[in-house]
PDB file of C-alpha atoms in Angstrom:
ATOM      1  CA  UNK A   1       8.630  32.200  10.232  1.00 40.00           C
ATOM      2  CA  UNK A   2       7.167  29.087   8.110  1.00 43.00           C
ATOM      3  CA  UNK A   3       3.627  29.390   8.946  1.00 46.00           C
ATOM      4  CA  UNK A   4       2.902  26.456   6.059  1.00 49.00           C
ATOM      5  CA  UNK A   5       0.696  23.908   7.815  1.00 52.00           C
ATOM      6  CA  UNK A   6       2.252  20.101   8.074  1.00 68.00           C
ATOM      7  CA  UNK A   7       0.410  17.998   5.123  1.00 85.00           C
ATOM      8  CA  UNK A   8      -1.682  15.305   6.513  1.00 91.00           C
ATOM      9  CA  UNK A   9      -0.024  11.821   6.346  1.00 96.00           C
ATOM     10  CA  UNK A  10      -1.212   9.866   3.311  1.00 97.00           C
ATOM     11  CA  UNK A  11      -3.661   6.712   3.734  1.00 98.00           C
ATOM     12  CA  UNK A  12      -3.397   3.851   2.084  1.00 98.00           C
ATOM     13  CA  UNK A  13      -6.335   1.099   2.895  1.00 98.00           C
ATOM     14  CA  UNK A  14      -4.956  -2.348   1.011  1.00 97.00           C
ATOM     15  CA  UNK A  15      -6.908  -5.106   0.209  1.00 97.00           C
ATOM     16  CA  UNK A  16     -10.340  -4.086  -0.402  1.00 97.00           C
ATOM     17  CA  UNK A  17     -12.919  -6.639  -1.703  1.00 97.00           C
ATOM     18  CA  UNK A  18     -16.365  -4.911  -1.995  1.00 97.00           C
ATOM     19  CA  UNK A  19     -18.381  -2.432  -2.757  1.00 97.00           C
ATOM     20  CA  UNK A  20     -19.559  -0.925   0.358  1.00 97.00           C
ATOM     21  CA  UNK A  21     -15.542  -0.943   1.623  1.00 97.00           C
ATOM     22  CA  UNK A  22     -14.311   0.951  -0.687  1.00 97.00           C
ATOM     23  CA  UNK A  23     -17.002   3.412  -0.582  1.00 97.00           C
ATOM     24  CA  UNK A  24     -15.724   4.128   2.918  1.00 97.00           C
ATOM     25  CA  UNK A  25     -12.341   4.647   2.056  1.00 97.00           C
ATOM     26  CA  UNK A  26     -13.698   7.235  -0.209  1.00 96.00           C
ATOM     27  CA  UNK A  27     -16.227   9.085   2.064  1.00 96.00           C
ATOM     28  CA  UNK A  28     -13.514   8.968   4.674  1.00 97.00           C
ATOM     29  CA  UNK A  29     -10.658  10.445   2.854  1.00 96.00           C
ATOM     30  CA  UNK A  30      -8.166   7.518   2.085  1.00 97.00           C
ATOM     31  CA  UNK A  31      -5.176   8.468  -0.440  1.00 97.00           C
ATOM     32  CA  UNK A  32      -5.147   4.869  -2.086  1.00 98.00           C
ATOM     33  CA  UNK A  33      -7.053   1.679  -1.961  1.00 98.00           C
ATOM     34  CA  UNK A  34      -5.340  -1.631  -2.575  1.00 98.00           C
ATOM     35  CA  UNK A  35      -6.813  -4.106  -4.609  1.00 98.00           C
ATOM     36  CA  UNK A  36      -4.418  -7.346  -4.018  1.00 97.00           C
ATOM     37  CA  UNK A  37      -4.239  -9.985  -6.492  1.00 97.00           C
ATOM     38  CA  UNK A  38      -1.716 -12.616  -5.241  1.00 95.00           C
ATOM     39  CA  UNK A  39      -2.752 -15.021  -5.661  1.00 94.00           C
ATOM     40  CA  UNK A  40      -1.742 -16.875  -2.214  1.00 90.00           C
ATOM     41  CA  UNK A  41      -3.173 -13.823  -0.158  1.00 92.00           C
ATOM     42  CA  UNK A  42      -6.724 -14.226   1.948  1.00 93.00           C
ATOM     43  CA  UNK A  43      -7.068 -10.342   0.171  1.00 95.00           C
ATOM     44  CA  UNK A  44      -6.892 -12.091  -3.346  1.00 96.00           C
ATOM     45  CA  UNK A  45      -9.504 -10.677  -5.560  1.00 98.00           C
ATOM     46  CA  UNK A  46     -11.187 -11.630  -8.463  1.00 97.00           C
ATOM     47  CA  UNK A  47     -10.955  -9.924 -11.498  1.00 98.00           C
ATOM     48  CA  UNK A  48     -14.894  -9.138 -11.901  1.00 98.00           C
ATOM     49  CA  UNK A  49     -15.165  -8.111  -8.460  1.00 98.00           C
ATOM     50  CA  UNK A  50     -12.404  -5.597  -8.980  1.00 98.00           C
ATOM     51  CA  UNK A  51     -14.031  -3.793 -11.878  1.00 98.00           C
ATOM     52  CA  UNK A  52     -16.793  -3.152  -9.488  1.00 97.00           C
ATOM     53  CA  UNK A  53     -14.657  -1.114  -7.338  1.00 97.00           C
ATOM     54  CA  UNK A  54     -12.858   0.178  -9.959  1.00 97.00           C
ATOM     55  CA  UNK A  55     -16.266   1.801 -11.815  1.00 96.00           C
ATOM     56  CA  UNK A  56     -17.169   2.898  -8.155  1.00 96.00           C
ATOM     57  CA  UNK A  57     -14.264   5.057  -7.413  1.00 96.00           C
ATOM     58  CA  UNK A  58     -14.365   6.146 -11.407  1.00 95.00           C
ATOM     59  CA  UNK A  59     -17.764   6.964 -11.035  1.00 94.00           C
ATOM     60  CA  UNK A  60     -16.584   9.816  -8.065  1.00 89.00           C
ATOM     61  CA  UNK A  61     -14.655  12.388  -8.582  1.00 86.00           C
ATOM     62  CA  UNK A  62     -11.428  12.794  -6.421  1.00 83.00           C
ATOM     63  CA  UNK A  63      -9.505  10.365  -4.148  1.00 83.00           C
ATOM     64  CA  UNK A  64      -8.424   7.828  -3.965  1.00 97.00           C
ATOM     65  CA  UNK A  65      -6.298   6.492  -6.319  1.00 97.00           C
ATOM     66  CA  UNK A  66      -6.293   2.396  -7.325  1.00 98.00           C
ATOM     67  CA  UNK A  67      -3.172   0.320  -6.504  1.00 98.00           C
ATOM     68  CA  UNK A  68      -2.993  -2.585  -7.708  1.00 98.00           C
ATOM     69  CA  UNK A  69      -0.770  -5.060  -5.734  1.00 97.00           C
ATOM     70  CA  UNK A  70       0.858  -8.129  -7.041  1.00 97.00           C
ATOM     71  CA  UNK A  71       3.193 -10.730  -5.580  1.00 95.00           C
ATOM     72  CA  UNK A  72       4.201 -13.902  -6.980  1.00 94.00           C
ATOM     73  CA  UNK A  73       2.110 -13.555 -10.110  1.00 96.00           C
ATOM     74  CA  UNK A  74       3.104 -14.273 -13.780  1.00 96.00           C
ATOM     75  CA  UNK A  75       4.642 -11.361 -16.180  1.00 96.00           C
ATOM     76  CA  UNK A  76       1.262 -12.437 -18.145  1.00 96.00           C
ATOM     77  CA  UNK A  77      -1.403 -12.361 -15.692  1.00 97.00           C
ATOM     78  CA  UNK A  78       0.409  -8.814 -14.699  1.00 97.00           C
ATOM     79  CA  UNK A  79       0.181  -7.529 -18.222  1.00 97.00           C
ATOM     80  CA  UNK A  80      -3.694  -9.040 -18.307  1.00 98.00           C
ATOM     81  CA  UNK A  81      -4.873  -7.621 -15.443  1.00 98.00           C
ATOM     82  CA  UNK A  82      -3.270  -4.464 -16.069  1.00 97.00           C
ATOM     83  CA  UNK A  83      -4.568  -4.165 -19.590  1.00 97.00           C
ATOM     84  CA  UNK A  84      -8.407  -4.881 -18.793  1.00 96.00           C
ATOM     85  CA  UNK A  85      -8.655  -2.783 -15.149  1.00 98.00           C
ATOM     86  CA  UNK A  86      -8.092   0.762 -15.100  1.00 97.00           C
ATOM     87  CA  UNK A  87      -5.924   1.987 -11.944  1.00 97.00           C
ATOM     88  CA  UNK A  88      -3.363   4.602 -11.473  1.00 97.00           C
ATOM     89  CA  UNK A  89       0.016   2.839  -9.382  1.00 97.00           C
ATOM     90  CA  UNK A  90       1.319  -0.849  -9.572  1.00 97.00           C
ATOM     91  CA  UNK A  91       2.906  -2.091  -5.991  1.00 97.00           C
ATOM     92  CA  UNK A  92       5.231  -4.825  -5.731  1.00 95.00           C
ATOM     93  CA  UNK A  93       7.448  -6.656  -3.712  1.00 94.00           C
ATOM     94  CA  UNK A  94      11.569  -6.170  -4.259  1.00 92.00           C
ATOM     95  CA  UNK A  95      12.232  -9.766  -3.953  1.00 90.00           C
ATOM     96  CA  UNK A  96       9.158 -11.044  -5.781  1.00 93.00           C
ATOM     97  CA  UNK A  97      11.171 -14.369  -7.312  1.00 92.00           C
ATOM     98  CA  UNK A  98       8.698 -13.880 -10.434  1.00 93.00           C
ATOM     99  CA  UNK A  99       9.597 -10.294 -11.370  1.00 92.00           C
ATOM    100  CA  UNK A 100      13.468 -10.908 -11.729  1.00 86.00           C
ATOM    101  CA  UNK A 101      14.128 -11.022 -14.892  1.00 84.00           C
ATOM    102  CA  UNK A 102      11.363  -9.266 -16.644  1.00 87.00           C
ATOM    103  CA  UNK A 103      11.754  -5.347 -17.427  1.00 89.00           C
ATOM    104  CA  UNK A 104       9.725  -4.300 -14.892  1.00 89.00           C
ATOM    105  CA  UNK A 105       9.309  -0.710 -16.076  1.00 88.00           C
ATOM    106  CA  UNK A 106       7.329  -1.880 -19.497  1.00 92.00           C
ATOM    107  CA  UNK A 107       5.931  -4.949 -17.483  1.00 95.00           C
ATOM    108  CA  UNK A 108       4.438  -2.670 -14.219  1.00 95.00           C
ATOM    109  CA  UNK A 109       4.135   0.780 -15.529  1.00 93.00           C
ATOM    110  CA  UNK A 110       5.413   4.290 -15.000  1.00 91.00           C
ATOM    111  CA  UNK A 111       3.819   4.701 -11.403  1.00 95.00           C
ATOM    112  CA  UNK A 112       5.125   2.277  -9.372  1.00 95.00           C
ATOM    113  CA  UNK A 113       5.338   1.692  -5.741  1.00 96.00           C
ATOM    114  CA  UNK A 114       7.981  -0.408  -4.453  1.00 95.00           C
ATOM    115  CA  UNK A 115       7.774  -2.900  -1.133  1.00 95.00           C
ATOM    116  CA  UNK A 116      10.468  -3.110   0.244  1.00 94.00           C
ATOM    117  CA  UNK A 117      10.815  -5.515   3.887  1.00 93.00           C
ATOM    118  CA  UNK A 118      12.842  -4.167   6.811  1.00 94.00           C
ATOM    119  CA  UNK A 119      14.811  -6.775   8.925  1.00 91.00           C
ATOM    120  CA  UNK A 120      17.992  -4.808   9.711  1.00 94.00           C
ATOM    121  CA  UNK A 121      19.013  -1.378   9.822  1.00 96.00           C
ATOM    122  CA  UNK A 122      18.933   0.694   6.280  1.00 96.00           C
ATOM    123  CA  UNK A 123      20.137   4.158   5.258  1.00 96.00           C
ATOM    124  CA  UNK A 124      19.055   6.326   2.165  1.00 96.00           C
ATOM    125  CA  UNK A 125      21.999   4.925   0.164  1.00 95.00           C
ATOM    126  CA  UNK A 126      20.482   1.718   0.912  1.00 94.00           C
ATOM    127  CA  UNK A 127      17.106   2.065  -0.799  1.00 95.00           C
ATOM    128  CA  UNK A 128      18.462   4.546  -3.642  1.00 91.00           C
ATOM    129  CA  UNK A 129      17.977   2.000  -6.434  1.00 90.00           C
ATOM    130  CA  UNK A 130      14.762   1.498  -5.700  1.00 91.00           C
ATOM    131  CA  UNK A 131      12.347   2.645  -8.494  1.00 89.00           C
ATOM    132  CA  UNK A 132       9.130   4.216  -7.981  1.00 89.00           C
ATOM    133  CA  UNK A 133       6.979   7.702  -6.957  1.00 90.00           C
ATOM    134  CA  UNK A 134       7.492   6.007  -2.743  1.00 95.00           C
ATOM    135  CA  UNK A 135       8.183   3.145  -1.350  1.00 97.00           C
ATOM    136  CA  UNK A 136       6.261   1.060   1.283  1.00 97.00           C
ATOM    137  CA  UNK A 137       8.596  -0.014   3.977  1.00 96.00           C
ATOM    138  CA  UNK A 138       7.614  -2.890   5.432  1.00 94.00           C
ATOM    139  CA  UNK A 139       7.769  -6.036   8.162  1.00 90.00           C
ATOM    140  CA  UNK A 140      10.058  -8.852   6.584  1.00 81.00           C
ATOM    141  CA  UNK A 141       7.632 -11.909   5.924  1.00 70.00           C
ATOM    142  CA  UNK A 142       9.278 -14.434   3.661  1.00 60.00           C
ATOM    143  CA  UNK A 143       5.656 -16.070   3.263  1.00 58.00           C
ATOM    144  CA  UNK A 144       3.222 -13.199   2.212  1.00 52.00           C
ATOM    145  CA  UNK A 145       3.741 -10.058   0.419  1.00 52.00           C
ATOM    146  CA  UNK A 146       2.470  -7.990   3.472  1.00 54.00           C
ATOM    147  CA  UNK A 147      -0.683  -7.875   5.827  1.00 51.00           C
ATOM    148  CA  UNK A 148       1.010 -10.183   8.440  1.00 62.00           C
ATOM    149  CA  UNK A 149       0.440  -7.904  11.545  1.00 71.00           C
ATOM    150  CA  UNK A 150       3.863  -7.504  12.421  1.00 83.00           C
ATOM    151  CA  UNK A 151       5.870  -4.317  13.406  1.00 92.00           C
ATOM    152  CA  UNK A 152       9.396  -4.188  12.668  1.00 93.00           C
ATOM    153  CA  UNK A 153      12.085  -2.083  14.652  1.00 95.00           C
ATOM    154  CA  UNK A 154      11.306   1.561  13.412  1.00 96.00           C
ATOM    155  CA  UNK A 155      14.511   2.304  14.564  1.00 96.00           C
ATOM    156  CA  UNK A 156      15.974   0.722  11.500  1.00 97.00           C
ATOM    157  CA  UNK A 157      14.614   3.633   9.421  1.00 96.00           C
ATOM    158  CA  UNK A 158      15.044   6.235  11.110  1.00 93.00           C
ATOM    159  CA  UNK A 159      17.165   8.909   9.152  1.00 91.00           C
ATOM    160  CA  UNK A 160      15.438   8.012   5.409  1.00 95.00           C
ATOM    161  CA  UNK A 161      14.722  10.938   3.642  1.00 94.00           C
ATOM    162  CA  UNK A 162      13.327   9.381   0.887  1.00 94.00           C
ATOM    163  CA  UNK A 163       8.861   9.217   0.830  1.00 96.00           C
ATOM    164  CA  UNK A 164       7.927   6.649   1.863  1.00 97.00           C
ATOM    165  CA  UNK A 165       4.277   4.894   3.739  1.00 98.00           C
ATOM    166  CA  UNK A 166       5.002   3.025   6.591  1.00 97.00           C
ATOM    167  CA  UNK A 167       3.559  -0.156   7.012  1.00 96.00           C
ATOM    168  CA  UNK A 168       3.451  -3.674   9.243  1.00 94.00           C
ATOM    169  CA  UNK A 169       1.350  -4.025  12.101  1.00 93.00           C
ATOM    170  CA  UNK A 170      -0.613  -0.781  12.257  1.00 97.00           C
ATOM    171  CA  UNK A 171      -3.729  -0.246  13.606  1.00 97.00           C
ATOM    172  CA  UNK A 172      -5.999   2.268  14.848  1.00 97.00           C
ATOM    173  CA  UNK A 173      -5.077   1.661  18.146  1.00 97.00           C
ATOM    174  CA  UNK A 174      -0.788   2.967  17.516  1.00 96.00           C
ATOM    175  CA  UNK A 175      -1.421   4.254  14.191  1.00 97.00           C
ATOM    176  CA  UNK A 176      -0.906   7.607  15.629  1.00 97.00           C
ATOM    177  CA  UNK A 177       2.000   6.929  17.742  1.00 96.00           C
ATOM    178  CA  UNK A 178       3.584   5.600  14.817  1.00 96.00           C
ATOM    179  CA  UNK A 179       3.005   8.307  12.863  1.00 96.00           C
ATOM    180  CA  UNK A 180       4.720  10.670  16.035  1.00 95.00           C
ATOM    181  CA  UNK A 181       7.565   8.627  16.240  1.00 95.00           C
ATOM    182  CA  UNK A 182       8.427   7.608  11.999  1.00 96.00           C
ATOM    183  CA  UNK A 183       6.988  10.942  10.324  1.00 95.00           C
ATOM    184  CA  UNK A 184       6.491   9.011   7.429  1.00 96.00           C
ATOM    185  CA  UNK A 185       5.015  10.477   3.965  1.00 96.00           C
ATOM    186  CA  UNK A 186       1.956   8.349   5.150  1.00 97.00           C
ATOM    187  CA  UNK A 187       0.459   5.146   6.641  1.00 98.00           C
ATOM    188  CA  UNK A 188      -0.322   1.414   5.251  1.00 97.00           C
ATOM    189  CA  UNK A 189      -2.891  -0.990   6.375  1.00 97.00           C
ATOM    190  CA  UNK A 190      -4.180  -4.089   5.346  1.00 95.00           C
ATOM    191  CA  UNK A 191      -4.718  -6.742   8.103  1.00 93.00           C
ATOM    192  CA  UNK A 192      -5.034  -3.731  11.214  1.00 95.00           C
ATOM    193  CA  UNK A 193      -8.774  -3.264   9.976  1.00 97.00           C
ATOM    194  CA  UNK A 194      -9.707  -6.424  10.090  1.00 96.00           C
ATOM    195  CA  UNK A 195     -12.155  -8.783  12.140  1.00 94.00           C
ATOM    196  CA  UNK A 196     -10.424 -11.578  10.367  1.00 93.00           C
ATOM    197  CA  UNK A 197      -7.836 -12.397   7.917  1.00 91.00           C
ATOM    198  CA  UNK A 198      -9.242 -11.002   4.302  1.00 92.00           C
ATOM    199  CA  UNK A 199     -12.814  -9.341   6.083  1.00 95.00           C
ATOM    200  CA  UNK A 200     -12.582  -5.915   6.448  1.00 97.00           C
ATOM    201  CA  UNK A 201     -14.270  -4.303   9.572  1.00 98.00           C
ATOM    202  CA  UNK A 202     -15.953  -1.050   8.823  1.00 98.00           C
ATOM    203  CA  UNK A 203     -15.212   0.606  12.225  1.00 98.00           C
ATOM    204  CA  UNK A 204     -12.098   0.202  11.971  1.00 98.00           C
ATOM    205  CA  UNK A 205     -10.971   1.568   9.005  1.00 98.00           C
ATOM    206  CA  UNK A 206     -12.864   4.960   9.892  1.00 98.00           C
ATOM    207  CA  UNK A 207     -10.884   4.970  13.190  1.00 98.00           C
ATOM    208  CA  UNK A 208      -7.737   3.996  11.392  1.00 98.00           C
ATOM    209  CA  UNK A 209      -8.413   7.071   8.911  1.00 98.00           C
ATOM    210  CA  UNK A 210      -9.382   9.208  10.801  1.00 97.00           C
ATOM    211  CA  UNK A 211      -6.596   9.236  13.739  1.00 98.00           C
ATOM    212  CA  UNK A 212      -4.026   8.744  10.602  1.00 97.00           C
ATOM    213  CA  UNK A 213      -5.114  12.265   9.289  1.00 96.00           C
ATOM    214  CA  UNK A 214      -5.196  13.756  12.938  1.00 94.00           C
ATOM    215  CA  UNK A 215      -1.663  12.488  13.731  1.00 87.00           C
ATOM    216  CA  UNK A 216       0.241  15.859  12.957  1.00 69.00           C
TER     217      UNK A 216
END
């Protein structure tokens, strides 16, 4: 008889801008934070503002970890970025038209997570090239490089073995539904805890954590 307990789904809070946000993430037990930097994204953050958080979470010991997100940005402001801000994992978009021909490896690091958008059905031999520690399987928005809100068929995933954090229009509210129904290495969250595009609401990322890690 297996009498190992089921581990807790991972959380993964993107797009944090301040301080006092990402000090919640931390008290409440989040996996990873998200600091986005594309540059078209209402989460865009500034470089200063992102050492901030980044000497915050340093400054603790334990979770989470920093992932840095970019989409549509320049090999050079990649390399920049990556070279002045300590983090541990680099997550970007499969069809990001700007990291096509670079070698992403050297250009993103060896802890990478890759987006990857779900319109259609997909099986394991489907998402077998794709590099990194897990992948992020999200809702298919040609415009933004996630946080639009929307929920894609689950169905299309069902069957992948590979880890993976499920993402696209969760929320506290079916966050643990999801979670019933995917069994997914862990959850992803950007615009779900939000009052309004880019602002972060504080009640609901503790209700989004916490249900997350009670979801077993």
């Amino acid at each position: 008889m297996n009498t190992t307990s089921p581990q807790k789904p991972k959380v993964k809070i993107c797009g944090i801008r301040d301080l006092q946000t990402a000090q919640v993430c931390k008290e409440e037990g989040a996996d990873y934070i998200g600091l986005n930097f594309a540059p078209s994204s209402p989460r865009n953050i500034s470089v200063s503002d992102a050492q901030k958080i980044v000497e915050l979470i340093r400054s603790q010991n334990g979770s989470p970890e920093i992932v840095f997100l970019f989409y549509k940005n320049s090999p050079e402001e990649i390399q920049s970025i990556r070279s002045i801000l300590d983090h541990d994992l680099v997550q970007w978009i499969w069809d990001d038209p700007k990291l096509t021909s670079v070698n992403r490896e050297e250009l993103l690091g060896p802890r990478q997570i890759c987006s990857y958008r779900i319109s259609a059905p997909v099986s394991n031999k489907d998402l077998q090239f794709l590099p990194g520690e897990f992948l992020i399987l999200d809702s298919d928005s040609r415009e933004a490089g996630g946080g639009t809100g929307k929920i894609f068929n689950w169905d299309f995933i069902s069957g992948i073995e590979r880890r993976f954090l499920l993402a696209g229009g969760l929320n506290p509210e079916n966050v643990i539904s999801a979670i019933q129904a995917v069994k997914p290495f862990g959850v992803d969250v950007a615009s779900g805890v939000e009052s309004s595009p880019g602002i972060k609401d504080i009640s609901k990322i503790i209700q989004f954590i916490r249900n997350a890690k009670s979801a077993l």
